[in-house]
Tab-separated table of C-alpha atoms in Angstrom:
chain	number	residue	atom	x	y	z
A	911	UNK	CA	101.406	123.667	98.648
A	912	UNK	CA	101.039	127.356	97.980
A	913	UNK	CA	98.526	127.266	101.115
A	914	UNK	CA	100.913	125.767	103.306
A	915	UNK	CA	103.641	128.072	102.103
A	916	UNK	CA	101.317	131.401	102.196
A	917	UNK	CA	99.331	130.343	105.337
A	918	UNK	CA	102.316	129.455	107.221
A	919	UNK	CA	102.408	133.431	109.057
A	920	UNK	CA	100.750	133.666	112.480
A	921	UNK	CA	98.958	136.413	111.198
A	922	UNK	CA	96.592	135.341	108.660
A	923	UNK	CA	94.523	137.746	105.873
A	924	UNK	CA	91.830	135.402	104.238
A	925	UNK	CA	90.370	136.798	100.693
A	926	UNK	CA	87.257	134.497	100.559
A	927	UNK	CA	84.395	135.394	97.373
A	928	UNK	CA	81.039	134.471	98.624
A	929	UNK	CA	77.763	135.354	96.752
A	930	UNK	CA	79.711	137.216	93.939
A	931	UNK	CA	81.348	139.668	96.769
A	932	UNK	CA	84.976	139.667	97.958
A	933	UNK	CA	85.426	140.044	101.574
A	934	UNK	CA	88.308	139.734	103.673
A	935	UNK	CA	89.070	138.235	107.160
A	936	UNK	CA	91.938	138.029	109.842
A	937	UNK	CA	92.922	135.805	111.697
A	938	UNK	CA	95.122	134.201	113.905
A	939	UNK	CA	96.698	130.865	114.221
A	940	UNK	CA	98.843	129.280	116.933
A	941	UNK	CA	102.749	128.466	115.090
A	942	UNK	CA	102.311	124.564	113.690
A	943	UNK	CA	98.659	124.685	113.583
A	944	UNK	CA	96.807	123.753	110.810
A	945	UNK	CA	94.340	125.706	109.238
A	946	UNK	CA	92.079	123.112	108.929
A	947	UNK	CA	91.219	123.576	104.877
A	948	UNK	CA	90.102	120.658	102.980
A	949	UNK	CA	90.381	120.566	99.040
A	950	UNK	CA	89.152	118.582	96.559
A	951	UNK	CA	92.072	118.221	94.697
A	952	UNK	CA	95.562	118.855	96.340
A	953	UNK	CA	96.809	120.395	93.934
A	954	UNK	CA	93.953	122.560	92.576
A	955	UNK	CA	94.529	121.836	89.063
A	956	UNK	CA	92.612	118.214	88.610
A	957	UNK	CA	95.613	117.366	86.759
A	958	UNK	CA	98.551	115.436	87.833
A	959	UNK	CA	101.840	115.895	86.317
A	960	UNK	CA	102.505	113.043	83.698
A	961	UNK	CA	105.635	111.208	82.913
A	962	UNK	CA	107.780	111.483	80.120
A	963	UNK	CA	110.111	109.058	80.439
A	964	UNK	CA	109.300	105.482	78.915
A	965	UNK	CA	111.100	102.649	80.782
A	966	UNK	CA	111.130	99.521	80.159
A	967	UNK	CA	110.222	98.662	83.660
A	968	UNK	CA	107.894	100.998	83.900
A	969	UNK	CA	104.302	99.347	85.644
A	970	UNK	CA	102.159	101.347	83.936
A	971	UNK	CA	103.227	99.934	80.451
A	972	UNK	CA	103.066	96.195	82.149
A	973	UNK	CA	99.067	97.156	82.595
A	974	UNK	CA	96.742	94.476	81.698
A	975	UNK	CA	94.377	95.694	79.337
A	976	UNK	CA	90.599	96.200	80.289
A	977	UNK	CA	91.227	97.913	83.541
A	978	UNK	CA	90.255	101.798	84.671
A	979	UNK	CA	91.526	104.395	82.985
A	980	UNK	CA	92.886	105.984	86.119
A	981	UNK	CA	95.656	102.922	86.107
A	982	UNK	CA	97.265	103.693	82.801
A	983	UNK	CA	98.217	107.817	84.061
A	984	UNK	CA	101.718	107.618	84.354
A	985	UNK	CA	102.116	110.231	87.107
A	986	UNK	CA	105.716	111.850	87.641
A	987	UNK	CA	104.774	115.007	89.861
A	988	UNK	CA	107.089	116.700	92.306
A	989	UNK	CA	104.095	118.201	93.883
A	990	UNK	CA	102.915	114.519	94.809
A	991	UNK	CA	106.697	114.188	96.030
A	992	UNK	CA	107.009	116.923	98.236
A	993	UNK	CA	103.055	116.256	99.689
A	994	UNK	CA	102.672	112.414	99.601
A	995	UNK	CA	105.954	111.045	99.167
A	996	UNK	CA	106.166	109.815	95.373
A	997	UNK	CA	109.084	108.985	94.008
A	998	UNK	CA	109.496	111.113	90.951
A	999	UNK	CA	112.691	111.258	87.923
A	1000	UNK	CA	112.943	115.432	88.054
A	1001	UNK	CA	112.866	115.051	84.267
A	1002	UNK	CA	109.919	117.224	83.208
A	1003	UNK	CA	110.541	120.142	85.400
A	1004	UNK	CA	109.921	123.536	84.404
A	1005	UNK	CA	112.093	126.957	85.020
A	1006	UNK	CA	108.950	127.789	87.317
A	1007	UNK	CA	108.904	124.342	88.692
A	1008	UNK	CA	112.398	124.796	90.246
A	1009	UNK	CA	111.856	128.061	91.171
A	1010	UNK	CA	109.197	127.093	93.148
A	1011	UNK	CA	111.046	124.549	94.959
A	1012	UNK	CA	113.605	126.962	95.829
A	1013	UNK	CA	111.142	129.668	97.020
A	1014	UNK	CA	108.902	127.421	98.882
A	1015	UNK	CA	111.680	125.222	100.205
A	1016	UNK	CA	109.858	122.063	99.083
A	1017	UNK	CA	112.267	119.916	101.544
A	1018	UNK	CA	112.272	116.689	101.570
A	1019	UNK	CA	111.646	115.520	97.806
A	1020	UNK	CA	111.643	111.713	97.031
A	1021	UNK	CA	113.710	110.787	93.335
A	1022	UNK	CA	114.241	107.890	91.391
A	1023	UNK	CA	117.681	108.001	90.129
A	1024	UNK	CA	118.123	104.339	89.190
A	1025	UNK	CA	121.870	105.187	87.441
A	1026	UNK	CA	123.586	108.212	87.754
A	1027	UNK	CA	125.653	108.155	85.298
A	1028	UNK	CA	124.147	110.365	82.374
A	1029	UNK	CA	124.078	108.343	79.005
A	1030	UNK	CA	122.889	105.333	80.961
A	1031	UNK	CA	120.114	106.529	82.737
A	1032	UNK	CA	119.132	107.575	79.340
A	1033	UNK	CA	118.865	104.882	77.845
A	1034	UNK	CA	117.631	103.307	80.953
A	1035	UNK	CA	114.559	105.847	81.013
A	1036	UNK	CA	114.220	105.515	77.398
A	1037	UNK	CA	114.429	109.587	77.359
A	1038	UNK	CA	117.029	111.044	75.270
A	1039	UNK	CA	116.308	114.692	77.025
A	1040	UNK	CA	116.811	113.316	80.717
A	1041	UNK	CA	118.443	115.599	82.019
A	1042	UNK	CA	121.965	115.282	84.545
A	1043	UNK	CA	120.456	113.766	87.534
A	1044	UNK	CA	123.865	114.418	89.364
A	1045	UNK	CA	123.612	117.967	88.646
A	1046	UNK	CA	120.100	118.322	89.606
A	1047	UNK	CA	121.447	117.299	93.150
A	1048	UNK	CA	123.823	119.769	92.888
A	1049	UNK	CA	121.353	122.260	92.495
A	1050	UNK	CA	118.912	120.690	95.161
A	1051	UNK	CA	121.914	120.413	97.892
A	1052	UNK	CA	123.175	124.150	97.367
A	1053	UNK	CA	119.754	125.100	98.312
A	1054	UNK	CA	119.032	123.065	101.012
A	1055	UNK	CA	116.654	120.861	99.802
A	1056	UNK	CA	117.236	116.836	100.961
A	1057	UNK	CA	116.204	114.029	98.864
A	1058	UNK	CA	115.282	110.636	99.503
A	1059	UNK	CA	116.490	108.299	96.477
A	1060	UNK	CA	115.342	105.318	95.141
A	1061	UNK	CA	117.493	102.602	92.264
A	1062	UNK	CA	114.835	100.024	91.204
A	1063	UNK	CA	117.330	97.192	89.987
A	1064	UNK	CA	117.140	95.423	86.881
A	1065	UNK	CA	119.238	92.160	86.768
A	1066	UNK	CA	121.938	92.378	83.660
A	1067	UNK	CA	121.367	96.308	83.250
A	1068	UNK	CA	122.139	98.922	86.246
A	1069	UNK	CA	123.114	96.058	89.030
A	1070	UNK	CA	126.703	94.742	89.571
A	1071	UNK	CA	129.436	97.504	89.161
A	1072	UNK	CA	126.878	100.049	88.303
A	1073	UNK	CA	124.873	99.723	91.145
A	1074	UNK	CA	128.366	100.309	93.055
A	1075	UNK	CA	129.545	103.945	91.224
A	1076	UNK	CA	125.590	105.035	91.490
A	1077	UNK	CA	125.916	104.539	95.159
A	1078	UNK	CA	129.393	106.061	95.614
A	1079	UNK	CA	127.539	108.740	93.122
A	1080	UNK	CA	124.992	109.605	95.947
A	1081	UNK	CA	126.731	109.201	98.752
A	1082	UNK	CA	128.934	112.018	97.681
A	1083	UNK	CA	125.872	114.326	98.186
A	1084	UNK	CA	124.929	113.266	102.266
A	1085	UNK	CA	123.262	114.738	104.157
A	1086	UNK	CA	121.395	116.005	101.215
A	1087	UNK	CA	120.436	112.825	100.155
A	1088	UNK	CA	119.131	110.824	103.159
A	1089	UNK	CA	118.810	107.279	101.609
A	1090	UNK	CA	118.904	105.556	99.172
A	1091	UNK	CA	116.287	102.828	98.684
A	1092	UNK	CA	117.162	99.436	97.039
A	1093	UNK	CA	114.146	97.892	95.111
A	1094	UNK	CA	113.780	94.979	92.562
A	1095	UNK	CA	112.063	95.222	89.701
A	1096	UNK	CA	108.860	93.811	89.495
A	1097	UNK	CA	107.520	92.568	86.036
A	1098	UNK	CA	103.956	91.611	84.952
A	1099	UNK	CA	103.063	88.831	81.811
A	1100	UNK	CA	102.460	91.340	79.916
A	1101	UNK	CA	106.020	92.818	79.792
A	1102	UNK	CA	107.560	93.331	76.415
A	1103	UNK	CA	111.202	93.829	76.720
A	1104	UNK	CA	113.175	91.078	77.708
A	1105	UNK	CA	113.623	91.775	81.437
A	1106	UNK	CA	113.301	89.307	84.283
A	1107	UNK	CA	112.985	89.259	87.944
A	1108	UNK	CA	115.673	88.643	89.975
A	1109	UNK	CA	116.629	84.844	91.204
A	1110	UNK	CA	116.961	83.785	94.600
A	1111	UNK	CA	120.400	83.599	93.860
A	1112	UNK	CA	121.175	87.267	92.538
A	1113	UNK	CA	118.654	88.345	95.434
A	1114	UNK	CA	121.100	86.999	97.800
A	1115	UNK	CA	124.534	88.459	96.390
A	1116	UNK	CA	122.255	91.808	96.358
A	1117	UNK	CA	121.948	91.660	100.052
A	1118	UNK	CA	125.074	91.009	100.376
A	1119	UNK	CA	126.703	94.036	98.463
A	1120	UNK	CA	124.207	96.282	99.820
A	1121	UNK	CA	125.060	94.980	103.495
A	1122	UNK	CA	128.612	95.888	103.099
A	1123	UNK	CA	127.884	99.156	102.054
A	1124	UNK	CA	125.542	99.526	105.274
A	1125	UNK	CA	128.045	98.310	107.669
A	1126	UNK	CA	130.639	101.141	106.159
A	1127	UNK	CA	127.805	103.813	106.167
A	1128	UNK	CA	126.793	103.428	109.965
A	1129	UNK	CA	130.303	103.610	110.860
A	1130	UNK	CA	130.459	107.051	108.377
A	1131	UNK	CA	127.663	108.998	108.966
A	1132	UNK	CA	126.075	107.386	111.886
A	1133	UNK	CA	123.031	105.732	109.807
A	1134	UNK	CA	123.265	102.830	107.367
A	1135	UNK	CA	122.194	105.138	104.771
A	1136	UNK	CA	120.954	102.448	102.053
A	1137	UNK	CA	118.112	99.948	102.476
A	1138	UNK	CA	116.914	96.983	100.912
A	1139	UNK	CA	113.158	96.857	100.541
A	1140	UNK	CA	111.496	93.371	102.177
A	1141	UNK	CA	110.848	91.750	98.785
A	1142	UNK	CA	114.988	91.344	98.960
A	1143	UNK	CA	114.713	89.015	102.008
A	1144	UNK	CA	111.968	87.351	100.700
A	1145	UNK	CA	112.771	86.422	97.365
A	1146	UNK	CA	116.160	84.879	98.969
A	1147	UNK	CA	114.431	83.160	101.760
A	1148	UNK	CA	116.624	85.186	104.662
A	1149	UNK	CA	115.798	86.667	107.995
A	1150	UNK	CA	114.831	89.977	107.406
A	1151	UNK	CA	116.833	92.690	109.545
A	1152	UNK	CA	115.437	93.738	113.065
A	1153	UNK	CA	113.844	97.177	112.873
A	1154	UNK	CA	116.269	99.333	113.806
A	1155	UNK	CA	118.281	98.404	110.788
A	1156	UNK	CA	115.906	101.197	109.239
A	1157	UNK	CA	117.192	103.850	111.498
A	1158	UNK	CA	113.938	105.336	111.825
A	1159	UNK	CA	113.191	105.959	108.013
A	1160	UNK	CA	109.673	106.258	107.321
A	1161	UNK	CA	109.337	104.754	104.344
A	1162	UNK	CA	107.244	102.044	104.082
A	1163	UNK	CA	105.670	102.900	101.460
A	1164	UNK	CA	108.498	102.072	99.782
A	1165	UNK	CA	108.487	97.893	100.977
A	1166	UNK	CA	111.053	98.988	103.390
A	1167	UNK	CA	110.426	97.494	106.947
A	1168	UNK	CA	106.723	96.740	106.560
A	1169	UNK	CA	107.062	92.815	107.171
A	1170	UNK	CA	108.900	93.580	110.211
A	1171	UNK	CA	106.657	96.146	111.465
A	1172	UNK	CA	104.131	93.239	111.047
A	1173	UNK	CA	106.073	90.520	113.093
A	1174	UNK	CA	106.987	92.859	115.917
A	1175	UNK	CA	103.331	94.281	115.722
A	1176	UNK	CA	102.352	90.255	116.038
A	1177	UNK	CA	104.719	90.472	118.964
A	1178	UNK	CA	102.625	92.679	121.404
A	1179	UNK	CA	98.827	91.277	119.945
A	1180	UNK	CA	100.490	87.482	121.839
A	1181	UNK	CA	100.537	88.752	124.961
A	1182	UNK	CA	97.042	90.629	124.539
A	1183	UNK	CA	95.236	87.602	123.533
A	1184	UNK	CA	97.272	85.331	126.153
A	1185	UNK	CA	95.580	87.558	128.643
A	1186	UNK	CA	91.779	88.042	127.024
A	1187	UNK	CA	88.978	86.026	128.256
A	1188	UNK	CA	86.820	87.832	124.333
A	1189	UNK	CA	84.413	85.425	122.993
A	1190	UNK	CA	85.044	84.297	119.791
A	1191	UNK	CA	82.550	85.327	116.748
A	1192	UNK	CA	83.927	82.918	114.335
A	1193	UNK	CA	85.476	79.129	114.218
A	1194	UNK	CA	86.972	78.890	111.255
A	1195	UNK	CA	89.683	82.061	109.865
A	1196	UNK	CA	90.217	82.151	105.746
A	1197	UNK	CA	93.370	84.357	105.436
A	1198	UNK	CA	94.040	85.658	101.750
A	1199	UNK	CA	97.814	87.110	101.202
A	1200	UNK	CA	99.741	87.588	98.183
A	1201	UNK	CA	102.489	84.424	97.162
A	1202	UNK	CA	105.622	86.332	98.417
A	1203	UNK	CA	104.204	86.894	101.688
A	1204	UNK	CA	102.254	83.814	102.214
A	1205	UNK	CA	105.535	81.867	103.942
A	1206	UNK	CA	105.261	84.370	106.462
A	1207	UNK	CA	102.007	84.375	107.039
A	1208	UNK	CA	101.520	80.959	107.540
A	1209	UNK	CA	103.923	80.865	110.283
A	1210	UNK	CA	102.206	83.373	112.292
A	1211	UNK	CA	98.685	81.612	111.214
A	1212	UNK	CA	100.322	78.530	113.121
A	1213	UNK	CA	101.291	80.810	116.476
A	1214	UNK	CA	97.706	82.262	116.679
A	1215	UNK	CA	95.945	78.950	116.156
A	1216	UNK	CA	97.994	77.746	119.147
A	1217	UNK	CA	97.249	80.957	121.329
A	1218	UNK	CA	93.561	81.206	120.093
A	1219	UNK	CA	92.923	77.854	118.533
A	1220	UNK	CA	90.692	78.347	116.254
A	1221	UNK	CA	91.267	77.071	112.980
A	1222	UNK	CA	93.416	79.270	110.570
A	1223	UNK	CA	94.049	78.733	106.395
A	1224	UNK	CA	95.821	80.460	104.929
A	1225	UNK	CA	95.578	80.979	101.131
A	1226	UNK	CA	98.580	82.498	98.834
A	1227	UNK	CA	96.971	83.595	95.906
A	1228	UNK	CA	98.544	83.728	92.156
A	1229	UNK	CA	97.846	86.609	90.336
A	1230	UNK	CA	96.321	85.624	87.150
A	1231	UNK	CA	95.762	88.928	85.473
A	1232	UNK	CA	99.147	90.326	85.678
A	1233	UNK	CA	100.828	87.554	85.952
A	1234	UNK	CA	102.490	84.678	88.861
A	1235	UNK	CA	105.451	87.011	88.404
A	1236	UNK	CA	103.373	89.748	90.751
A	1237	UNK	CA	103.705	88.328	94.322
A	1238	UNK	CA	102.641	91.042	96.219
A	1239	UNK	CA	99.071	91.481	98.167
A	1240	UNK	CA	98.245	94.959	97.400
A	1241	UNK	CA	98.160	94.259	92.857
A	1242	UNK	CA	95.494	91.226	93.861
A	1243	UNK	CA	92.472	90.807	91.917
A	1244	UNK	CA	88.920	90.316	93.555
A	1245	UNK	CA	88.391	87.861	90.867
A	1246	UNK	CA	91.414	85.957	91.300
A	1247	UNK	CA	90.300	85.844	95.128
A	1248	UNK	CA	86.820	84.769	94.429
A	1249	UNK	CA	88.016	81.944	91.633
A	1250	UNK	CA	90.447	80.677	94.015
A	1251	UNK	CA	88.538	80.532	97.406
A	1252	UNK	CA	85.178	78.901	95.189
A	1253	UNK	CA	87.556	75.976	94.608
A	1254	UNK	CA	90.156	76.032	97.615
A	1255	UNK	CA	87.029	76.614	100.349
A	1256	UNK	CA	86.923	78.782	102.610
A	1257	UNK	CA	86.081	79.304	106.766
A	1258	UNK	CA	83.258	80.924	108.484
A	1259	UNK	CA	85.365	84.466	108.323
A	1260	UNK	CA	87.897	85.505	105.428
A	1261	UNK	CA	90.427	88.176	106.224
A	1262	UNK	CA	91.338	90.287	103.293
A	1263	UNK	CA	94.285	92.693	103.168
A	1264	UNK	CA	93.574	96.219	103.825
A	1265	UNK	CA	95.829	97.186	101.029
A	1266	UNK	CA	94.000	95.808	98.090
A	1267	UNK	CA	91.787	98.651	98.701
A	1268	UNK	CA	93.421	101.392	98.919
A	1269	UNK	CA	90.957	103.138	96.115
A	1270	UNK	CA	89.055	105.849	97.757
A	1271	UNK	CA	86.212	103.728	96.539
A	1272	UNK	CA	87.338	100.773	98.500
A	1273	UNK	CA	87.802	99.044	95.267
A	1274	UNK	CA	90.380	96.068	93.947
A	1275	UNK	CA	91.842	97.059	90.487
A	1276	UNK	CA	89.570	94.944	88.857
A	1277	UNK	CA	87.120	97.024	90.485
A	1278	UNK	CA	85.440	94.200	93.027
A	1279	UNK	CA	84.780	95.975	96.530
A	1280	UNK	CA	85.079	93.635	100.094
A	1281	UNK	CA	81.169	93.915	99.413
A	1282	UNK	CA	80.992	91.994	96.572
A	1283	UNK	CA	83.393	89.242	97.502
A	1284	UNK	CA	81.266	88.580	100.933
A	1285	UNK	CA	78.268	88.609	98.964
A	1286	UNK	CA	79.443	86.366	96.276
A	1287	UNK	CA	80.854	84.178	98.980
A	1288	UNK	CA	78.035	84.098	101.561
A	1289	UNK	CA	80.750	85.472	104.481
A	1290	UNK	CA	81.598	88.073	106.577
A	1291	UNK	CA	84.701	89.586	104.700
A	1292	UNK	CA	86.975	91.588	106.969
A	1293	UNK	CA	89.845	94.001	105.951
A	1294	UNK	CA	93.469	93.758	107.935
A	1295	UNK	CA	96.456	95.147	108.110
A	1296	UNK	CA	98.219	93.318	111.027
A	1297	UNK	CA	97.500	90.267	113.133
A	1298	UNK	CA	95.574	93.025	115.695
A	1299	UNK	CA	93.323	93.831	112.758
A	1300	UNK	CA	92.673	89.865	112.573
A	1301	UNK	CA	92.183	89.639	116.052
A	1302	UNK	CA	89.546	92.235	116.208
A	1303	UNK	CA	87.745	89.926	113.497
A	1304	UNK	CA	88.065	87.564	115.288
A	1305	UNK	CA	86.251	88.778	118.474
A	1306	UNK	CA	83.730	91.204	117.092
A	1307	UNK	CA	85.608	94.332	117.415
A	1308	UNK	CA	86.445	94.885	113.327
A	1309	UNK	CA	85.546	98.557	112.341
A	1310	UNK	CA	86.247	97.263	108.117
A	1311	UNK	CA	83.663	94.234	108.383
A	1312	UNK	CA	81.521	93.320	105.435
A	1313	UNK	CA	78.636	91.029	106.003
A	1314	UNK	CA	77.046	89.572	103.109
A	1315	UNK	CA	73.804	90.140	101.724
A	1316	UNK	CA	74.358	94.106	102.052
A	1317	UNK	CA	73.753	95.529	98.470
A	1318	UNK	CA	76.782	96.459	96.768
A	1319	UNK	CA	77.075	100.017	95.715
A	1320	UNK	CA	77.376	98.342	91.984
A	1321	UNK	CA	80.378	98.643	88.964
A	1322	UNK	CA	81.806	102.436	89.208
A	1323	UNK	CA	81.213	104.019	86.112
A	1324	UNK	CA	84.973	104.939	84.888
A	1325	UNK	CA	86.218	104.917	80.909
A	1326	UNK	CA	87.168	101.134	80.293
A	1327	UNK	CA	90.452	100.979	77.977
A	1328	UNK	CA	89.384	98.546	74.626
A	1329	UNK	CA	91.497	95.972	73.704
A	1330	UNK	CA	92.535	98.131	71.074
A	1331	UNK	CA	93.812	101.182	73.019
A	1332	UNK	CA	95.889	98.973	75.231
A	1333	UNK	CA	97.858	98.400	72.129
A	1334	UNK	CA	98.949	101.454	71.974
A	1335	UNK	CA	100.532	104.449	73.468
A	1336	UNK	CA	97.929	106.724	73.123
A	1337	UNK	CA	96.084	107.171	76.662
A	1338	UNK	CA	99.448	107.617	78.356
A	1339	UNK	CA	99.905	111.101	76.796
């Protein structure tokens, strides 16, 4: 951040110590150009900012036990807010921390508010010290700064009524805040407090409220302002909304608008194949997906076997480890993969999704690489995204294709949690 900020001049003064010797340079740089510095560490100091809150919902407490040590840091940084997008509570922030927004203009900044009214989100973050989220706004909006919110929505506790005054809450503050995102909880096995996903049912009346408030917001402010992430649609079995019901939000990072992006994606690869004359590498497809998705996918599975024919399975997998409660591709386990394809069977190619392996390491969270998964299966293992991705598989042109045989690069060596320190809070501090 500070070498964005400081290197943001035209005229440049570098201070660079080589061999033990300070020397400086000038230079200069075109306005919008980068400077084309690489770090090891974004944010210099190897240490990301940990949480301090203790919600009930919180993921990181849902953790299985047994998995890397990285998994159990319960990161709440507004550095990782302003520079990758995390959604962070603004509850452990410094004096120098806020000055530094304000100086820097560290614009836009990405919060979870969950309830905005003050004793509730309290006791909602489990943090008596939280403090006024609504006059943190203030602060942010007299300064210029916008936010992008998020409520993660627990059935029974901050839905209903509440969810109602938290949006009229933030909608008080537009433009400063610029949406507000709508997400359901999500609970593993291992979850201790009496929570529980949402039904079909409640996911429906959800839409429903939140729908409303969209129709009254586009005809407001000219956007709809609030948005439902995909699991929503899912859950309840409904259409999910054409893409320009996100207005041009990029945030699907969030869940918002990334199963659309992948049917109208699908959309453009039919009329590529329709017109290719490629020869086919493989007969038989194996396509692994998480359950929530899995409906989907096997639709589209059926629409490319017709345009392609070759034969398609596709295989919704449970998660085991945290629980059938988890229904989304990217928290799969390698070994629930391998367990379930050894029995289920499997085709001559089997499409992973990219987003398992996000790791830099190109590593599952149970640590099992794409590597190990061909090699334990005898087959080609290729990573997608989209229906292009498994097209290119298909026909040879894959650039994330594992064939087996290849040596793994072996377990990474990273600090195992015992069964005893998962017991406790003790590695989250």
């Amino acid at each position: 951040i500070d070498v964005q900020f400081y290197g943001a001049e035209e005229q440049l003064t570098f201070a660079i110590r080589r061999d033990g010797e300070m020397r400086q340079f000038e230079a200069e740089r075109d306005y919008n150009q980068p400077l084309g510095l690489a770090f090891t560490h974004p944010t210099f100091d190897t240490d990301i900012r940990r949480c301090n809150n203790l919600c009930e919902f919180c993921f990181v407490l849902q953790m299985a036990p047994k998995f890397r040590r990285t998994l159990y840091i319960k990161d709440d940084d507004y550095r990782y807010s302003f520079l990758f997008g995390h959604y962070v509570t603004l509850t452990n922030l410094s004096e120098h921390d806020w000055w530094r927004i304000e100086t820097m203009g560290l614009s836009p900044l990405y919060v979870s508010v969950h309830v905005t009214d003050w004793e509730m989100r309290r006791q909602y973050l489990r943090n008596p010290d939280a403090p006024d989220i609504l006059a943190q706004l203030e602060w942010l909006a007299e300064r210029g700064i916008e936010v992008h919110t998020q409520i993660v929505v627990t059935p029974g506790v901050n839905d209903g009524r509440i969810l109602d005054q938290s949006i009229a809450d933030l909608t008080n503050f537009y433009p400063t805040v610029q949406s507000i995102s709508v997400v359901p909880v999500g609970l593993t096995k291992h979850h201790k407090y009496g929570l529980r996903p949402h039904t079909p049912a409640e996911a429906r009346a959800v839409i429903a409220q939140m729908e409303a408030y969209q129709a009254h917001f586009l005809q407001e402010f000219g956007s709809r302002f609030v948005y439902l992430t995909d699991e929503w649609y899912l859950v309840a079995g409904q259409e999910l909304p054409p893409i320009t019901a996100y207005d041009g939000q990029q945030l699907q990072e969030n869940g918002l608008g990334m199963v659309r992006h992948f049917l109208d994606e699908w959309e453009g690869v039919k009329g590529e194949i329709r017109d290719s004359d490629s020869v086919f590498h493989h007969q038989s497809l194996t396509l692994v997906t998480g359950t929530l998705f899995g409906p989907v996918l096997r639709e589209t599975a059926v629409q490319f076997t017709q345009l392609t024919g070759a034969e398609v399975t596709v295989e919704p997998i449970v998660n085991q480890k945290l629980g059938e409660t988890i229904t989304v591709a990217g928290l799969l386990m390698g070994s629930d993969i391998l367990n379930h394809l050894q029995t289920a069977g499997f085709g001559d190619l089997i499409i992973l999704p990219r987003v398992m392996f996000d790791h830099p390491d190109r590593i599952a969270m149970d640590n099992i690489s794409p590597q190990d998964i061909a090699n334990q299966l005898k087959r080609p293992v290729a990573l997608a995204d989209t229906m292009g991705d498994v097209w290119d598989a298909l026909t040879g042109q894959s650039q994330v294709l594992f064939a087996p045989g290849v040596r793994s690069k072996g377990p990474i060596d990273l600090r195992v949690i015992n069964d005893s320190d998962a017991e406790s809070n003790a590695h989250f501090s």
